Short mmCIF file of N, CA and C in Angstrom, two decimals:
data_model
loop_
_atom_site.label_atom_id
_atom_site.label_comp_id
_atom_site.label_asym_id
_atom_site.label_seq_id
_atom_site.Cartn_x
_atom_site.Cartn_y
_atom_site.Cartn_z
N MET A 6 -22.95 12.71 8.14
CA MET A 6 -21.77 13.33 7.82
C MET A 6 -21.12 12.87 6.49
N LYS A 7 -20.91 13.82 5.62
CA LYS A 7 -20.19 13.45 4.45
C LYS A 7 -18.68 13.73 4.53
N LYS A 8 -18.03 12.48 4.08
CA LYS A 8 -16.35 12.41 4.21
C LYS A 8 -15.78 12.49 2.95
N ALA A 9 -14.50 12.88 2.74
CA ALA A 9 -13.79 12.79 1.61
C ALA A 9 -12.30 12.58 2.13
N ILE A 10 -11.56 12.07 1.05
CA ILE A 10 -10.22 11.76 1.29
C ILE A 10 -9.55 12.53 0.07
N LEU A 11 -8.56 13.54 0.53
CA LEU A 11 -7.74 14.26 -0.40
C LEU A 11 -6.38 13.64 -0.22
N ASP A 12 -5.89 12.96 -1.36
CA ASP A 12 -4.59 12.27 -1.44
C ASP A 12 -3.59 13.20 -2.15
N LEU A 13 -2.57 13.88 -1.62
CA LEU A 13 -1.62 14.67 -2.30
C LEU A 13 -0.39 14.06 -2.50
N THR A 14 -0.29 12.81 -2.26
CA THR A 14 1.08 12.05 -2.43
C THR A 14 1.44 12.01 -3.86
N GLY A 15 2.72 12.51 -3.93
CA GLY A 15 3.24 12.59 -5.29
C GLY A 15 2.94 13.75 -5.99
N CYS A 16 2.18 14.75 -5.75
CA CYS A 16 1.65 15.66 -6.45
C CYS A 16 2.75 16.66 -6.80
N LYS A 17 2.99 17.13 -8.16
CA LYS A 17 4.02 17.78 -8.58
C LYS A 17 3.79 19.25 -9.16
N TYR A 18 2.51 19.37 -9.58
CA TYR A 18 2.20 20.53 -10.30
C TYR A 18 1.02 21.24 -9.79
N TRP A 19 0.94 22.66 -9.84
CA TRP A 19 -0.14 23.30 -9.54
C TRP A 19 -1.41 22.91 -9.93
N HIS A 20 -1.59 22.71 -11.28
CA HIS A 20 -2.78 22.13 -11.78
C HIS A 20 -3.24 20.97 -11.35
N GLU A 21 -2.16 20.02 -11.25
CA GLU A 21 -2.60 18.78 -10.66
C GLU A 21 -3.08 18.64 -9.13
N LEU A 22 -2.40 19.66 -8.44
CA LEU A 22 -2.96 19.83 -7.04
C LEU A 22 -4.52 20.22 -7.08
N HIS A 23 -4.52 21.16 -7.75
CA HIS A 23 -6.07 21.87 -7.72
C HIS A 23 -7.12 20.68 -8.53
N GLN A 24 -6.72 20.09 -9.37
CA GLN A 24 -7.53 18.86 -9.97
C GLN A 24 -7.85 17.91 -8.92
N ARG A 25 -6.87 17.49 -7.98
CA ARG A 25 -7.05 16.54 -7.07
C ARG A 25 -8.11 17.08 -5.88
N ILE A 26 -7.96 18.49 -5.59
CA ILE A 26 -8.84 19.00 -4.83
C ILE A 26 -10.11 19.10 -5.13
N GLN A 27 -10.26 19.35 -6.52
CA GLN A 27 -11.72 19.49 -7.17
C GLN A 27 -12.35 18.15 -7.24
N ASP A 28 -11.70 17.32 -7.70
CA ASP A 28 -12.15 15.78 -7.72
C ASP A 28 -12.49 15.24 -6.38
N SER A 29 -11.68 15.33 -5.37
CA SER A 29 -11.84 14.85 -4.05
C SER A 29 -13.02 15.50 -3.19
N LEU A 30 -13.05 16.90 -3.48
CA LEU A 30 -14.04 17.67 -2.52
C LEU A 30 -15.25 17.92 -3.34
N GLU A 31 -15.40 17.32 -4.52
CA GLU A 31 -16.60 17.29 -5.44
C GLU A 31 -16.94 18.98 -5.63
N PHE A 32 -15.91 19.76 -5.87
CA PHE A 32 -16.04 21.17 -6.20
C PHE A 32 -16.70 21.35 -7.55
N PRO A 33 -17.46 22.37 -7.78
CA PRO A 33 -18.24 22.60 -8.96
C PRO A 33 -17.19 22.76 -10.15
N ASP A 34 -17.83 22.62 -11.44
CA ASP A 34 -16.94 22.86 -12.62
C ASP A 34 -16.50 24.15 -12.72
N TYR A 35 -17.00 25.21 -12.07
CA TYR A 35 -16.58 26.62 -12.21
C TYR A 35 -15.51 26.86 -11.13
N TYR A 36 -14.95 25.88 -10.55
CA TYR A 36 -13.94 26.06 -9.53
C TYR A 36 -12.72 26.61 -10.28
N GLY A 37 -12.21 27.78 -9.73
CA GLY A 37 -11.14 28.52 -10.48
C GLY A 37 -9.75 27.99 -10.38
N LYS A 38 -9.48 27.04 -9.65
CA LYS A 38 -8.22 26.46 -9.42
C LYS A 38 -7.05 27.24 -8.92
N ASN A 39 -7.40 28.14 -7.93
CA ASN A 39 -6.60 28.99 -7.26
C ASN A 39 -7.07 29.15 -5.83
N LEU A 40 -6.11 29.87 -5.11
CA LEU A 40 -6.42 29.73 -3.58
C LEU A 40 -7.75 30.57 -3.20
N ASP A 41 -8.02 31.62 -4.00
CA ASP A 41 -9.39 32.29 -3.61
C ASP A 41 -10.41 31.39 -3.94
N ALA A 42 -10.52 30.81 -5.12
CA ALA A 42 -11.51 29.91 -5.53
C ALA A 42 -11.61 28.58 -4.52
N PHE A 43 -10.45 28.29 -3.91
CA PHE A 43 -10.54 27.06 -2.99
C PHE A 43 -11.25 27.53 -1.79
N TRP A 44 -11.03 28.76 -1.22
CA TRP A 44 -11.47 29.34 -0.08
C TRP A 44 -13.25 29.44 -0.29
N ASP A 45 -13.45 30.07 -1.48
CA ASP A 45 -15.06 30.17 -1.83
C ASP A 45 -15.68 28.77 -1.93
N CYS A 46 -15.13 27.87 -2.43
CA CYS A 46 -15.64 26.45 -2.52
C CYS A 46 -15.64 25.81 -1.12
N ILE A 47 -14.38 25.79 -0.46
CA ILE A 47 -14.48 25.00 0.74
C ILE A 47 -15.42 25.76 1.79
N ASN A 48 -15.64 26.95 1.78
CA ASN A 48 -16.34 27.61 2.75
C ASN A 48 -17.90 27.80 2.42
N ARG A 49 -18.23 27.74 1.15
CA ARG A 49 -19.62 28.06 0.61
C ARG A 49 -20.19 26.96 -0.27
N ASP A 50 -19.53 26.30 -1.03
CA ASP A 50 -19.96 25.50 -1.99
C ASP A 50 -19.67 23.99 -1.77
N CYS A 51 -19.12 23.72 -0.66
CA CYS A 51 -18.91 22.22 -0.28
C CYS A 51 -19.73 21.71 0.70
N ASP A 52 -20.31 20.52 0.52
CA ASP A 52 -21.16 19.91 1.55
C ASP A 52 -20.52 18.71 2.17
N ILE A 53 -19.21 18.69 2.08
CA ILE A 53 -18.42 17.56 2.74
C ILE A 53 -18.16 18.21 4.12
N ASN A 54 -18.29 17.34 5.23
CA ASN A 54 -18.06 17.89 6.51
C ASN A 54 -16.80 17.39 7.14
N PHE A 55 -16.14 16.39 6.52
CA PHE A 55 -14.97 15.75 7.15
C PHE A 55 -13.95 15.47 6.03
N VAL A 56 -12.76 15.87 6.08
CA VAL A 56 -11.75 15.60 4.96
C VAL A 56 -10.56 14.90 5.61
N THR A 57 -10.11 13.77 5.19
CA THR A 57 -8.83 13.11 5.46
C THR A 57 -7.88 13.64 4.41
N ILE A 58 -6.81 14.32 4.81
CA ILE A 58 -5.79 14.61 3.90
C ILE A 58 -4.57 13.94 4.15
N LYS A 59 -4.10 13.27 2.96
CA LYS A 59 -2.94 12.42 3.00
C LYS A 59 -1.78 13.02 2.12
N GLY A 60 -0.47 12.64 2.45
CA GLY A 60 0.54 12.99 1.42
C GLY A 60 1.05 14.34 1.45
N THR A 61 0.71 15.14 2.55
CA THR A 61 1.13 16.51 2.46
C THR A 61 2.66 16.77 2.60
N SER A 62 3.45 15.81 3.08
CA SER A 62 4.89 15.84 3.10
C SER A 62 5.44 15.28 1.81
N LYS A 63 4.69 14.71 0.99
CA LYS A 63 5.05 13.91 -0.22
C LYS A 63 4.74 14.61 -1.51
N VAL A 64 4.61 15.97 -1.56
CA VAL A 64 4.44 16.91 -2.60
C VAL A 64 5.78 17.30 -2.99
N SER A 65 5.74 17.92 -4.19
CA SER A 65 6.97 18.48 -4.63
C SER A 65 7.34 19.67 -3.80
N GLU A 66 8.68 20.04 -4.00
CA GLU A 66 9.02 21.05 -3.22
C GLU A 66 8.42 22.41 -3.58
N ASP A 67 8.21 22.54 -4.87
CA ASP A 67 7.48 23.71 -5.45
C ASP A 67 6.10 23.85 -4.85
N LEU A 68 5.49 22.81 -4.38
CA LEU A 68 4.04 22.93 -3.86
C LEU A 68 4.00 23.04 -2.31
N LYS A 69 5.03 22.85 -1.71
CA LYS A 69 4.94 22.75 -0.22
C LYS A 69 4.42 23.91 0.54
N GLN A 70 4.73 25.21 -0.03
CA GLN A 70 4.25 26.42 0.54
C GLN A 70 2.78 26.48 0.22
N THR A 71 2.39 26.12 -0.89
CA THR A 71 0.91 26.19 -1.24
C THR A 71 0.23 25.22 -0.32
N VAL A 72 0.58 24.05 -0.12
CA VAL A 72 -0.16 23.10 0.48
C VAL A 72 -0.21 23.67 2.06
N GLU A 73 0.83 24.22 2.55
CA GLU A 73 0.76 24.90 3.84
C GLU A 73 -0.36 25.79 4.05
N LYS A 74 -0.39 26.69 2.88
CA LYS A 74 -1.66 27.66 2.77
C LYS A 74 -2.96 26.85 2.84
N ILE A 75 -3.11 26.02 2.09
CA ILE A 75 -4.35 25.18 2.00
C ILE A 75 -4.71 24.66 3.42
N LEU A 76 -3.67 24.03 4.04
CA LEU A 76 -3.87 23.39 5.29
C LEU A 76 -4.44 24.51 6.36
N SER A 77 -3.83 25.75 6.21
CA SER A 77 -4.34 26.83 7.12
C SER A 77 -5.61 27.18 6.67
N MET A 78 -6.11 27.19 5.48
CA MET A 78 -7.36 27.46 5.07
C MET A 78 -8.53 26.25 5.60
N PHE A 79 -7.95 25.18 5.61
CA PHE A 79 -8.75 24.07 6.07
C PHE A 79 -9.17 24.46 7.68
N GLU A 80 -8.16 24.80 8.35
CA GLU A 80 -8.27 25.13 9.77
C GLU A 80 -9.19 26.44 9.86
N GLU A 81 -9.05 27.44 9.14
CA GLU A 81 -9.78 28.62 9.23
C GLU A 81 -11.30 28.22 8.91
N ASN A 82 -11.52 27.33 7.90
CA ASN A 82 -12.83 26.93 7.61
C ASN A 82 -13.39 26.25 8.77
N LYS A 83 -12.58 25.31 9.50
CA LYS A 83 -13.11 24.61 10.76
C LYS A 83 -13.70 25.51 11.71
N GLN A 84 -12.71 26.59 11.99
CA GLN A 84 -13.02 27.58 13.03
C GLN A 84 -14.17 28.29 12.74
N TYR A 85 -14.50 28.57 11.37
CA TYR A 85 -15.54 29.42 10.86
C TYR A 85 -16.92 28.62 11.31
N TRP A 86 -17.09 27.35 10.95
CA TRP A 86 -18.05 26.53 11.12
C TRP A 86 -18.28 25.81 12.56
N ILE A 87 -17.58 26.10 13.54
CA ILE A 87 -17.31 25.32 14.62
C ILE A 87 -18.81 25.38 15.55
N ASN A 88 -19.30 26.46 15.54
CA ASN A 88 -20.49 26.62 16.32
C ASN A 88 -22.00 26.59 15.38
N SER A 89 -21.75 25.87 14.30
CA SER A 89 -22.86 25.69 13.54
C SER A 89 -23.70 24.40 13.56
N ASP A 90 -24.70 24.38 12.91
CA ASP A 90 -25.35 22.93 12.81
C ASP A 90 -24.71 22.01 11.85
N CYS A 91 -23.65 22.67 11.08
CA CYS A 91 -23.02 21.80 9.95
C CYS A 91 -21.56 21.92 10.23
N PRO A 92 -20.86 21.63 11.31
CA PRO A 92 -19.50 21.80 11.47
C PRO A 92 -18.72 20.99 10.45
N PHE A 93 -17.46 21.48 10.38
CA PHE A 93 -16.42 20.94 9.34
C PHE A 93 -15.33 20.61 10.09
N ASP A 94 -14.65 19.48 9.76
CA ASP A 94 -13.39 19.05 10.42
C ASP A 94 -12.45 18.34 9.44
N TYR A 95 -11.36 18.23 9.65
CA TYR A 95 -10.28 17.44 8.87
C TYR A 95 -9.13 16.74 9.71
N GLU A 96 -8.50 15.92 9.10
CA GLU A 96 -7.43 15.29 9.78
C GLU A 96 -6.29 15.11 8.68
N ILE A 97 -4.98 15.16 9.31
CA ILE A 97 -3.75 14.94 8.37
C ILE A 97 -3.22 13.65 8.70
N ILE A 98 -3.07 12.87 7.59
CA ILE A 98 -2.40 11.55 7.86
C ILE A 98 -1.25 11.56 6.74
N ASP A 99 -0.05 11.36 7.31
CA ASP A 99 1.08 11.26 6.31
C ASP A 99 1.74 9.84 6.59
#
């Protein structure tokens, strides 16, 4: 099982958020740094099976809604792969 830590603590800007995602989850260089690209990469191009997500409540107010969408996409991805040979899971630690 391949694991990753996504630390969002203190994240203030959209670009910074997506850069942390790309770096932590080892997304490819062509990652488009938007929510559609996030879904494509987390669902198809990511070989990480477990993500620990930190600092979700410690992002700027401007990013809170986006972070909520990202967390729901993590859950959707978990449900998508639940019955596969390569399940995906995550945990949120604040």
